[in-house]
Short mmCIF file of C-alpha atoms and ligand atoms in Angstrom, two decimals:
data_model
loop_
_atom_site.label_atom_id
_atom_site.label_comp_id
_atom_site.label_asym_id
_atom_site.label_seq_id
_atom_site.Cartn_x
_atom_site.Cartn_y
_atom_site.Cartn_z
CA UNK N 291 -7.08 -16.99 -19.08
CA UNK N 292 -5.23 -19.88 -17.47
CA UNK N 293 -2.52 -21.67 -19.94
CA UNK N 294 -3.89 -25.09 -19.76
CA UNK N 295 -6.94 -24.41 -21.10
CA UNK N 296 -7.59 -24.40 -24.97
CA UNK N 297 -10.34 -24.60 -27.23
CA UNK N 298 -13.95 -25.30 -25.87
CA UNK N 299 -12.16 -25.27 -22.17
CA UNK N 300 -11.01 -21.91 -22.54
CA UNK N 301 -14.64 -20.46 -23.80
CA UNK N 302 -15.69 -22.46 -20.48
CA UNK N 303 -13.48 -21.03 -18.03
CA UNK N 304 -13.84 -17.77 -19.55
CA UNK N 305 -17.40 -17.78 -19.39
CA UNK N 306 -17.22 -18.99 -15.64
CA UNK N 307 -14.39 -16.11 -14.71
CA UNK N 308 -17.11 -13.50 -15.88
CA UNK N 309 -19.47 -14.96 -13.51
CA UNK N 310 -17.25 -14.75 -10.90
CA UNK N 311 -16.68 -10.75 -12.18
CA UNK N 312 -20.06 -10.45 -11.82
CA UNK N 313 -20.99 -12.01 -8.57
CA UNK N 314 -18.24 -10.14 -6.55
CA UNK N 315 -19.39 -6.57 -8.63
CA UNK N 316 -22.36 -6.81 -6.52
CA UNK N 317 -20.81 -6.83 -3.37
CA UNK N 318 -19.96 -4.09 -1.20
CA UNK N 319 -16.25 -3.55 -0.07
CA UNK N 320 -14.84 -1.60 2.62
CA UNK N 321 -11.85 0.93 2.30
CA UNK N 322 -10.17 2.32 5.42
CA UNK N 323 -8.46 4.69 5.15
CA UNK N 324 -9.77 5.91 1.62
CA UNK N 325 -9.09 9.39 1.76
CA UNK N 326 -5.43 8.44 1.74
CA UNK N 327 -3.58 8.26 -1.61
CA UNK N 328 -3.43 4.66 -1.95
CA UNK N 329 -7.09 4.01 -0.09
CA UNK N 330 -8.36 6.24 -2.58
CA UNK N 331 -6.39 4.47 -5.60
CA UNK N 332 -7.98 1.52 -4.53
CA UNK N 333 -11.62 2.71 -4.35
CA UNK N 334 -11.46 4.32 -7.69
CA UNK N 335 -10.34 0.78 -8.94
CA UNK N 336 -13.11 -1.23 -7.19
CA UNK N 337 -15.66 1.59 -8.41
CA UNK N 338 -14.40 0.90 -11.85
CA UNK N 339 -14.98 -2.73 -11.65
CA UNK N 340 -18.32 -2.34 -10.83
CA UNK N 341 -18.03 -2.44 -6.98
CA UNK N 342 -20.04 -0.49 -4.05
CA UNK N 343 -17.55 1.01 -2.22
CA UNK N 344 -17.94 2.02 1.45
CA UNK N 345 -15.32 4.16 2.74
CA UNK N 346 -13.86 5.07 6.50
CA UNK N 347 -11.07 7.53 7.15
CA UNK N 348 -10.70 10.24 10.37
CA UNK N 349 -8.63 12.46 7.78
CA UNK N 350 -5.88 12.19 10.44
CA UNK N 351 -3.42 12.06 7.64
CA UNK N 352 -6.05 11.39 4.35
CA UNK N 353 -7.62 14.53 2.86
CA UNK N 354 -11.02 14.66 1.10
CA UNK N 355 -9.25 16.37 -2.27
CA UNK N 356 -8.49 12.37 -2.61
CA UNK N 357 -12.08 11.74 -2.85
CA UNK N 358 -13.37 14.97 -4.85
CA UNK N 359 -14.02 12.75 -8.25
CA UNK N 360 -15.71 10.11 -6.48
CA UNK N 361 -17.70 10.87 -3.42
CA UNK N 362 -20.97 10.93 -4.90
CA UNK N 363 -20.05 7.10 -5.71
CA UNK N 364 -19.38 5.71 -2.30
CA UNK N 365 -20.88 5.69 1.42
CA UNK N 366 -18.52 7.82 2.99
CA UNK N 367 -18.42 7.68 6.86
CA UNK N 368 -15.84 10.22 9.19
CA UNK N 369 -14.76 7.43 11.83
CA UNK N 370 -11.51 6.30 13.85
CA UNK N 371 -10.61 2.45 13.84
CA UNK N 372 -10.32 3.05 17.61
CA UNK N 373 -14.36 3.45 17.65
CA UNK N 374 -15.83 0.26 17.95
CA UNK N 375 -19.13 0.86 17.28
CA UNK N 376 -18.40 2.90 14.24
CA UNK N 377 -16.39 0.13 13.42
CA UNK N 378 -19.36 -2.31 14.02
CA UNK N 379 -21.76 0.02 11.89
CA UNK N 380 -18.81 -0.41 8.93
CA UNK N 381 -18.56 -3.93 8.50
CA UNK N 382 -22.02 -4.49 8.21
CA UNK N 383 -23.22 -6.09 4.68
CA UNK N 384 -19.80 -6.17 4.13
CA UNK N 385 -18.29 -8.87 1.63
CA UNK N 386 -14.27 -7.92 1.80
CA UNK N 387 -12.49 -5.68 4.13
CA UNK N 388 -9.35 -3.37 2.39
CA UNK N 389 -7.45 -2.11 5.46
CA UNK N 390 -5.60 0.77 4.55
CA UNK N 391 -5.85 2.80 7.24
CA UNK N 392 -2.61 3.69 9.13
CA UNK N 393 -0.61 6.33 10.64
CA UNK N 394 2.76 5.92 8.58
CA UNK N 395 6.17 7.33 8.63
CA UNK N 396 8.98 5.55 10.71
CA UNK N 397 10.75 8.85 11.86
CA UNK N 398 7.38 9.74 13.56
CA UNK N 399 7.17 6.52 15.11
CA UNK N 400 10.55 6.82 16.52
CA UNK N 401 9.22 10.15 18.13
CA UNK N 402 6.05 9.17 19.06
CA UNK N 403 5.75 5.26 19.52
CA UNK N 404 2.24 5.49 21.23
CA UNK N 405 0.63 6.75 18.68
CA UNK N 406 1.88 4.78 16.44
CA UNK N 407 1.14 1.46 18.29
CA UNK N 408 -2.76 2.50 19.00
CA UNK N 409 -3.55 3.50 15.25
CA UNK N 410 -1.79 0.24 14.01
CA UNK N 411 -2.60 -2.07 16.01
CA UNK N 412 -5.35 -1.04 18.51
CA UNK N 413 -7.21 0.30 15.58
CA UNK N 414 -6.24 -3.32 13.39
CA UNK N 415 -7.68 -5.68 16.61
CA UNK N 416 -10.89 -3.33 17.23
CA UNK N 417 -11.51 -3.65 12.87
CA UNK N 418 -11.08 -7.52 13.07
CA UNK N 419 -13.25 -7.58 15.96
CA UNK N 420 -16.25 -5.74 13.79
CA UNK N 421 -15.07 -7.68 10.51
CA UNK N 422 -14.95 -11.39 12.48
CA UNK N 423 -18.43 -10.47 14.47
CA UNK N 424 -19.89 -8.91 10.76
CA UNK N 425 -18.67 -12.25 9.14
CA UNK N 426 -16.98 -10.17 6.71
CA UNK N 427 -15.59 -12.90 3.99
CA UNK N 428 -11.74 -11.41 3.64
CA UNK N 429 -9.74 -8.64 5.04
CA UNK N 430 -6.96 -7.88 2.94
CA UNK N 431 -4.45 -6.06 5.32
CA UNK N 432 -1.79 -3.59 3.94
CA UNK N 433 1.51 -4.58 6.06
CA UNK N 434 4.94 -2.79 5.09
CA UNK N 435 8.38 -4.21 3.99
CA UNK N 436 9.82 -2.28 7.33
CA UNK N 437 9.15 -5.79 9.30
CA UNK N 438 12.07 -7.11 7.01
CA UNK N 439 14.33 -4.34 9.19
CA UNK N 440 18.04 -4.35 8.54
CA UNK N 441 18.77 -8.07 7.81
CA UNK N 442 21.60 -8.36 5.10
CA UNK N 443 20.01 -11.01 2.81
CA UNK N 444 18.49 -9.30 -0.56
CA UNK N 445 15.71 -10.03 -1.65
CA UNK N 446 13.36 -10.36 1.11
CA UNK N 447 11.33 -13.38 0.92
CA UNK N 448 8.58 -14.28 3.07
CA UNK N 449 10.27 -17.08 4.94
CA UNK N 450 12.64 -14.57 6.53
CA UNK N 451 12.39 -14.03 10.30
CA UNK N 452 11.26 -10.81 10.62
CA UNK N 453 13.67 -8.29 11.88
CA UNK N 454 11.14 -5.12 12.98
CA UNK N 455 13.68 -1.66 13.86
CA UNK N 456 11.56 1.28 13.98
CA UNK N 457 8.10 1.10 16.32
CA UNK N 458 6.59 1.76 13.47
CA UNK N 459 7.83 -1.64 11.90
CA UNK N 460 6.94 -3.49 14.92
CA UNK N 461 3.58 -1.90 14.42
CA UNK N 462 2.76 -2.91 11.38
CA UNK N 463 4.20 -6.26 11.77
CA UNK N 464 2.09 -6.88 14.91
CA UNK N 465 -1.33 -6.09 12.56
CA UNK N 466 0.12 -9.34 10.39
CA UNK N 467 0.36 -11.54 13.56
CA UNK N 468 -3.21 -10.24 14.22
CA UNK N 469 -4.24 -10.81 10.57
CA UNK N 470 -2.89 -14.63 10.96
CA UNK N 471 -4.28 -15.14 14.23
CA UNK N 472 -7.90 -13.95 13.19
CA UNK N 473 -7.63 -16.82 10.47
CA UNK N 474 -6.31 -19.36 12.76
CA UNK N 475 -8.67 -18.88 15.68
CA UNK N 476 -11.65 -17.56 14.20
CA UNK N 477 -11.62 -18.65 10.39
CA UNK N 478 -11.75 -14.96 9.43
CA UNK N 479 -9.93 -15.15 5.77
CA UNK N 480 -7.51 -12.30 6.20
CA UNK N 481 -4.41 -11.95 3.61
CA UNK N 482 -1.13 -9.73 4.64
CA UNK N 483 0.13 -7.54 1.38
CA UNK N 484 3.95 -6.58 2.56
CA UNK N 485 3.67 -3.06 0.22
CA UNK N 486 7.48 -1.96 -0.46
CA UNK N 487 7.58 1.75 -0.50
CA UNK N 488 4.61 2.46 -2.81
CA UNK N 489 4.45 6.03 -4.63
CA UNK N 490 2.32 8.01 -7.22
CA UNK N 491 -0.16 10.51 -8.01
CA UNK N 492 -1.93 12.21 -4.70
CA UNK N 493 0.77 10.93 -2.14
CA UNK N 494 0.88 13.99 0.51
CA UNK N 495 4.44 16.16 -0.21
CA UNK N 496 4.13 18.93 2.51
CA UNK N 497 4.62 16.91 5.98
CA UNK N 498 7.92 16.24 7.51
CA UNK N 499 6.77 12.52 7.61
CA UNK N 500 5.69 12.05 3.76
CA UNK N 501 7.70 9.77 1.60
CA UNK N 502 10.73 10.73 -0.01
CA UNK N 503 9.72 10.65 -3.69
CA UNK N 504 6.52 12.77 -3.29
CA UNK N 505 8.66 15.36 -1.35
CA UNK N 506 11.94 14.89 -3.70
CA UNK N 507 9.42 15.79 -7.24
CA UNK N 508 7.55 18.55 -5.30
CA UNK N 509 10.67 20.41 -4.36
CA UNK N 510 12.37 19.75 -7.38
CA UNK N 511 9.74 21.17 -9.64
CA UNK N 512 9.61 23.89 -7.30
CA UNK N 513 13.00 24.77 -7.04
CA UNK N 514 13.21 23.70 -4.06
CA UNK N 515 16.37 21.79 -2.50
CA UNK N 516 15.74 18.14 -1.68
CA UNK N 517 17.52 16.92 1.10
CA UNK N 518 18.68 13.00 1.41
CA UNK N 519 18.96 11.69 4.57
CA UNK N 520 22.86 9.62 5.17
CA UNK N 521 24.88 9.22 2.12
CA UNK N 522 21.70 8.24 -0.98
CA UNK N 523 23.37 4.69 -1.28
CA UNK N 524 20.23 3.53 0.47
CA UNK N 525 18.10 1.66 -1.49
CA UNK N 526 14.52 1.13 -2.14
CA UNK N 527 12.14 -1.15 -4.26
CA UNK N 528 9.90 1.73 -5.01
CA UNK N 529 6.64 0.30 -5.98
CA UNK N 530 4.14 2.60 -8.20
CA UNK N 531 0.40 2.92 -6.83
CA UNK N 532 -0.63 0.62 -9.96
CA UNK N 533 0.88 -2.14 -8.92
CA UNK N 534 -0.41 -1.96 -5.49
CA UNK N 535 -3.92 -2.07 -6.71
CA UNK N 536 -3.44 -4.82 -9.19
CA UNK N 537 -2.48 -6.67 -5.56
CA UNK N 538 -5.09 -5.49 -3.89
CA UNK N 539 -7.82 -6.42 -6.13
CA UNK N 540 -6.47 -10.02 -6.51
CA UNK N 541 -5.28 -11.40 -3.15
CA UNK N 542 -9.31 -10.30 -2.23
CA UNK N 543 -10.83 -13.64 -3.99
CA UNK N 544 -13.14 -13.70 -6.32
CA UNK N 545 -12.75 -10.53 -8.23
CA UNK N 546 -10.95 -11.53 -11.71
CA UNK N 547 -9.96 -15.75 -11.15
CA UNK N 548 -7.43 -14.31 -8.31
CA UNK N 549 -6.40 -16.19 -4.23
CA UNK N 550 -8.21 -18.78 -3.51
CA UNK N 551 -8.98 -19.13 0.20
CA UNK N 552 -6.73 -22.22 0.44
CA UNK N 553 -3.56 -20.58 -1.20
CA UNK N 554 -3.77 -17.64 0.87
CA UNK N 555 -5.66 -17.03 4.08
CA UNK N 556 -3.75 -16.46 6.23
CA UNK N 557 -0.72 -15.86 4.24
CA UNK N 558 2.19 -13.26 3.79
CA UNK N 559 2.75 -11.86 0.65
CA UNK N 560 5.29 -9.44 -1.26
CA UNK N 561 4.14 -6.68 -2.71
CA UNK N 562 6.77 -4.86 -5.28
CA UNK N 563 8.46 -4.41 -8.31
CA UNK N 564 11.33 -6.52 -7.52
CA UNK N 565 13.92 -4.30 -8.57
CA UNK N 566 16.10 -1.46 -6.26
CA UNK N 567 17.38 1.89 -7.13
CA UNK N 568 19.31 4.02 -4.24
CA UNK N 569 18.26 7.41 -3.19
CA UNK N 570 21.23 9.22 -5.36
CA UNK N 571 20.69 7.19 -8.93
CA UNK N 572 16.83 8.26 -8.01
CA UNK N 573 17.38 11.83 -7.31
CA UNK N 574 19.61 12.08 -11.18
CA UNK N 575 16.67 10.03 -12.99
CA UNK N 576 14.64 12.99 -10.99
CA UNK N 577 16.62 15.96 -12.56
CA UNK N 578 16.08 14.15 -16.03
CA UNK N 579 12.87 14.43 -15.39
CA UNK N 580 12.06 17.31 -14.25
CA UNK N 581 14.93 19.05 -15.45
CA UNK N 582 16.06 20.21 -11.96
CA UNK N 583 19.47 21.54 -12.33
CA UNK N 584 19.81 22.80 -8.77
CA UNK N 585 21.53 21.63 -5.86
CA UNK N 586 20.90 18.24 -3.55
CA UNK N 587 21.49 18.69 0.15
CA UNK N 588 23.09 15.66 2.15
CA UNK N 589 21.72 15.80 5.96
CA UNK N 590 22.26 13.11 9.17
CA UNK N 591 20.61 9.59 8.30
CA UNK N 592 17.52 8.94 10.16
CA UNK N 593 16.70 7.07 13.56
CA UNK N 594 15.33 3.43 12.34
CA UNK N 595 16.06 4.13 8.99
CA UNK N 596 16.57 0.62 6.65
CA UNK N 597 19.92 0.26 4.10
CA UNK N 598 18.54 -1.93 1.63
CA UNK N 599 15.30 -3.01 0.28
CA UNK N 600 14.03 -5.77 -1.60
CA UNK N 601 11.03 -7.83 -2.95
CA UNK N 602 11.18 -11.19 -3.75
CA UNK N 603 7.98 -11.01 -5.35
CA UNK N 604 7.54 -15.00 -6.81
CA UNK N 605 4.97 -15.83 -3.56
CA UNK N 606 2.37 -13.77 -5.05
CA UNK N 607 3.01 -14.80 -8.26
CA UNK N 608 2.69 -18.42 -7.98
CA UNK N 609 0.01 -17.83 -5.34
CA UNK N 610 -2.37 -15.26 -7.34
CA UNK N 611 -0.50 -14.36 -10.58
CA UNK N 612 0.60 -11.02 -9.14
CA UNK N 613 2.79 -8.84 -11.33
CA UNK N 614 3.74 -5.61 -11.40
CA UNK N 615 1.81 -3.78 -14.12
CA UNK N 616 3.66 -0.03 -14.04
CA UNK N 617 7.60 -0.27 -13.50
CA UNK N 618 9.63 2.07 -11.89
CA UNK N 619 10.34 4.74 -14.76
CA UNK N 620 6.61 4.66 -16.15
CA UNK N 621 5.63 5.77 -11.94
CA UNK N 622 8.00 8.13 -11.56
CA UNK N 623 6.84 9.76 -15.33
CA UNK N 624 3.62 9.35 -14.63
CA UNK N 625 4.09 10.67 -10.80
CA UNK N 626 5.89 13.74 -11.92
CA UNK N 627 3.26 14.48 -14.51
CA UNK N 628 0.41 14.78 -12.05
CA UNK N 629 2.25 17.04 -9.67
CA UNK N 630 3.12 18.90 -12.27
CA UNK N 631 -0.45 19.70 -12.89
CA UNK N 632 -0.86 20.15 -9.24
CA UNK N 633 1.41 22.85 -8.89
CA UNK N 634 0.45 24.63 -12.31
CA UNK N 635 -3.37 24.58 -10.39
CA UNK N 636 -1.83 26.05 -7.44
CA UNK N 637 -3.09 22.78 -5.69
CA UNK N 638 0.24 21.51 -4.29
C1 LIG X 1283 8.96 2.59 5.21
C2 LIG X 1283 8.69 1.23 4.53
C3 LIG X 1283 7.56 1.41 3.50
C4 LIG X 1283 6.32 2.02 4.15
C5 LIG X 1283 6.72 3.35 4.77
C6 LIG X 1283 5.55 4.07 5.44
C7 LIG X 1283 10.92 0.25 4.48
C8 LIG X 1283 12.07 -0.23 3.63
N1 LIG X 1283 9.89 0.80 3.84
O1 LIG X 1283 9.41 3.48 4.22
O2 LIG X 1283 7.24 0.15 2.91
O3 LIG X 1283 5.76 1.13 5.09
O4 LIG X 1283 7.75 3.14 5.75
O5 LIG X 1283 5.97 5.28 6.01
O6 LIG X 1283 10.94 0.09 5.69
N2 LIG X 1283 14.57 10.27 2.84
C9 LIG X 1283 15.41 11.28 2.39
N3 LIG X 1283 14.90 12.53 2.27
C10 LIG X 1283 13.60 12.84 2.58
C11 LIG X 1283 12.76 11.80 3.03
C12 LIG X 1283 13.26 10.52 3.15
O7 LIG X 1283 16.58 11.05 2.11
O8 LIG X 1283 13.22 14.01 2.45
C13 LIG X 1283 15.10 8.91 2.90
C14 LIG X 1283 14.82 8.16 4.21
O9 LIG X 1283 15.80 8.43 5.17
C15 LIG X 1283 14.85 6.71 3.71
C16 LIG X 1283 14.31 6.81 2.27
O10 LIG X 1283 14.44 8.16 1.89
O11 LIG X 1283 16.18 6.24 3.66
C17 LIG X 1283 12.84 6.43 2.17
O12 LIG X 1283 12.14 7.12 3.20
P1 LIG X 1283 10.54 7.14 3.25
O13 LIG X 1283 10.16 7.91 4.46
O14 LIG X 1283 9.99 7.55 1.94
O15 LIG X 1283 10.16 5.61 3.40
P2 LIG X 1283 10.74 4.38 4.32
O16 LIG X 1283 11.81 3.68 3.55
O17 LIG X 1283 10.98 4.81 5.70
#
């Protein structure tokens, strides 16, 4: 409900933001990348509002566990963003594209740059091909704080020059400049959500490249010995699935009363908590947790690795009322909690 409106107003503009609801829930939106943990976040949440839900993932780095609850619910399809025409087939009927699909991690950018470059941006310019040609309405594109790169100034706002280290940084940031230039040239509404280091439930733990907080509560509930990379005075503005999805779902339009075309096609958002917590104050508030008592082991910083980050989060405020819904705590509970389960299952 907007502020401004009261009394017969409000019943109005309520009634009208249901419509909206409504409209959109008949729609069909595309994941890619849904069999990865915050693709498949996002699906369960568009399934929930009432969505059909069309999925794409080449389970490179997703895994179909994700989708165990839900697969009966959505069209499924086994494809690679570097397929055109399976790319073509996906966009088809399509009302809002949810681009999720990437091959992460900057340490295995650093050792494989190619890679990196054709699933992030070959596989970005061959989707906005299909989505432009389908004349999908929005793609929604997730882009990553990493284009911030080292500069000094906290927090990152959106008017900063980008400052891309790692290739995969430049990567992702190269998907925004394709995301803008689809808008500009073509009219294809595309929106750029800058995610800052999201985490939660169903975030892979067992690959060298996985994030630090998925592999920090799996060893630590294990036993195991987590190892920080430099000297854990880095800092991140860990951002819990939740939040992500709340982002998601309004910077695509009409869902809810959320981004309208003229505030943010085209457009570079923030998407965080706003708040920063190093590596060592995260691994005690770990131990707390999940009363860990062991040892932590201190190794050689990483290649590309960032010092500080960020969110200035006020763009997608004023822009689409973004704001964070989970904080950092309530993720980390709630993250630790479902792992927990995991490993009790012997699924993790
Ligand atoms: C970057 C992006 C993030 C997302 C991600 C995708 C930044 C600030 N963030 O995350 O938004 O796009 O890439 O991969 O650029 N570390 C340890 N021990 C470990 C693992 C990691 O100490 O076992 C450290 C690592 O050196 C880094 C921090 O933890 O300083 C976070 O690492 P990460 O791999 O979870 O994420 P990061 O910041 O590279």
């Amino acid at each position: 409900m907007r502020s401004d409106a009261v009394g017969e107003g409000a019943c109005l503009q309520s009634a009208l933001d249901s419509t909206l609801i409504y409209d959109a829930s008949m729609a069909l939106q595309l994941v890619t990348g849904i069999a990865g943990f915050i693709g498949s976040a996002l699906a369960r949440a568009l399934l929930a509002e009432g969505h059909q839900v069309r999925g794409i993932d080449n389970l490179a780095t997703g895994s179909m566990s994700n989708l165990s609850e839900i697969i009966d619910q959505i069209d499924f399809r086994q494809a690679d963003l570097l397929d055109p025409a399976a790319m073509a087939s996906a966009c088809v009927g399509v009302d809002c594209v949810f681009h999720e699909a990437a091959l992460p991690s900057v340490p295995r950018s650093v050792i494989d740059p190619v890679a990196s470059n054709q699933a992030n941006v070959d596989g970005t310019l061959n989707l906005l091909i299909a989505a432009r040609d389908a004349k999908v309405r929005r793609v929604v594109y997730a882009a990553s704080s990493s284009a911030y790169g080292d500069t000094p100034t906290l927090p990152k706002h959106e008017g900063m020059t980008p400052n891309p280290i790692s290739p995969y940084a430049v990567a992702k940031l190269t998907g925004e400049l394709y995301m803008r230039s689809f808008y500009r040239v073509y009219g294809l509404e595309t929106v750029c959500l800058r995610y800052f280091n999201v985490f939660g439930p169903r975030q892979a733990p067992n690959s060298p490249y996985s994030g630090v907080l998925a592999k920090f509560i799996t060893n630590m509930l294990k036993g195991e010995t987590p190892t920080i990379y430099g000297d854990g005075e880095q800092s991140r503005d860990f951002t819990y699935i939740d939040n992500v999805v709340r982002g998601n779902l309004l910077a695509s339009g009409p869902l809810a009363a959320g981004a309208p075309a003229e505030k943010v096609a085209g457009e570079v958002f923030n998407c965080a908590c706003g708040e920063r917590i190093t590596l060592n104050q995260t691994a005690e508030m770990l131990r707390g947790i999940t009363g860990y008592t062991g040892p932590v082991e201190y190794a050689q910083d990483r290649s590309g690795d960032i010092k500080h980050s960020l969110a200035d989060i006020t763009r997608a405020e004023s822009a689409f009322g973004y704001r964070p819904v989970v904080n950092f705590e309530e993720g980390l509970r709630r993250t630790v909690e479902w792992y927990r389960e995991q490993i009790a299952a012997g699924r993790a």
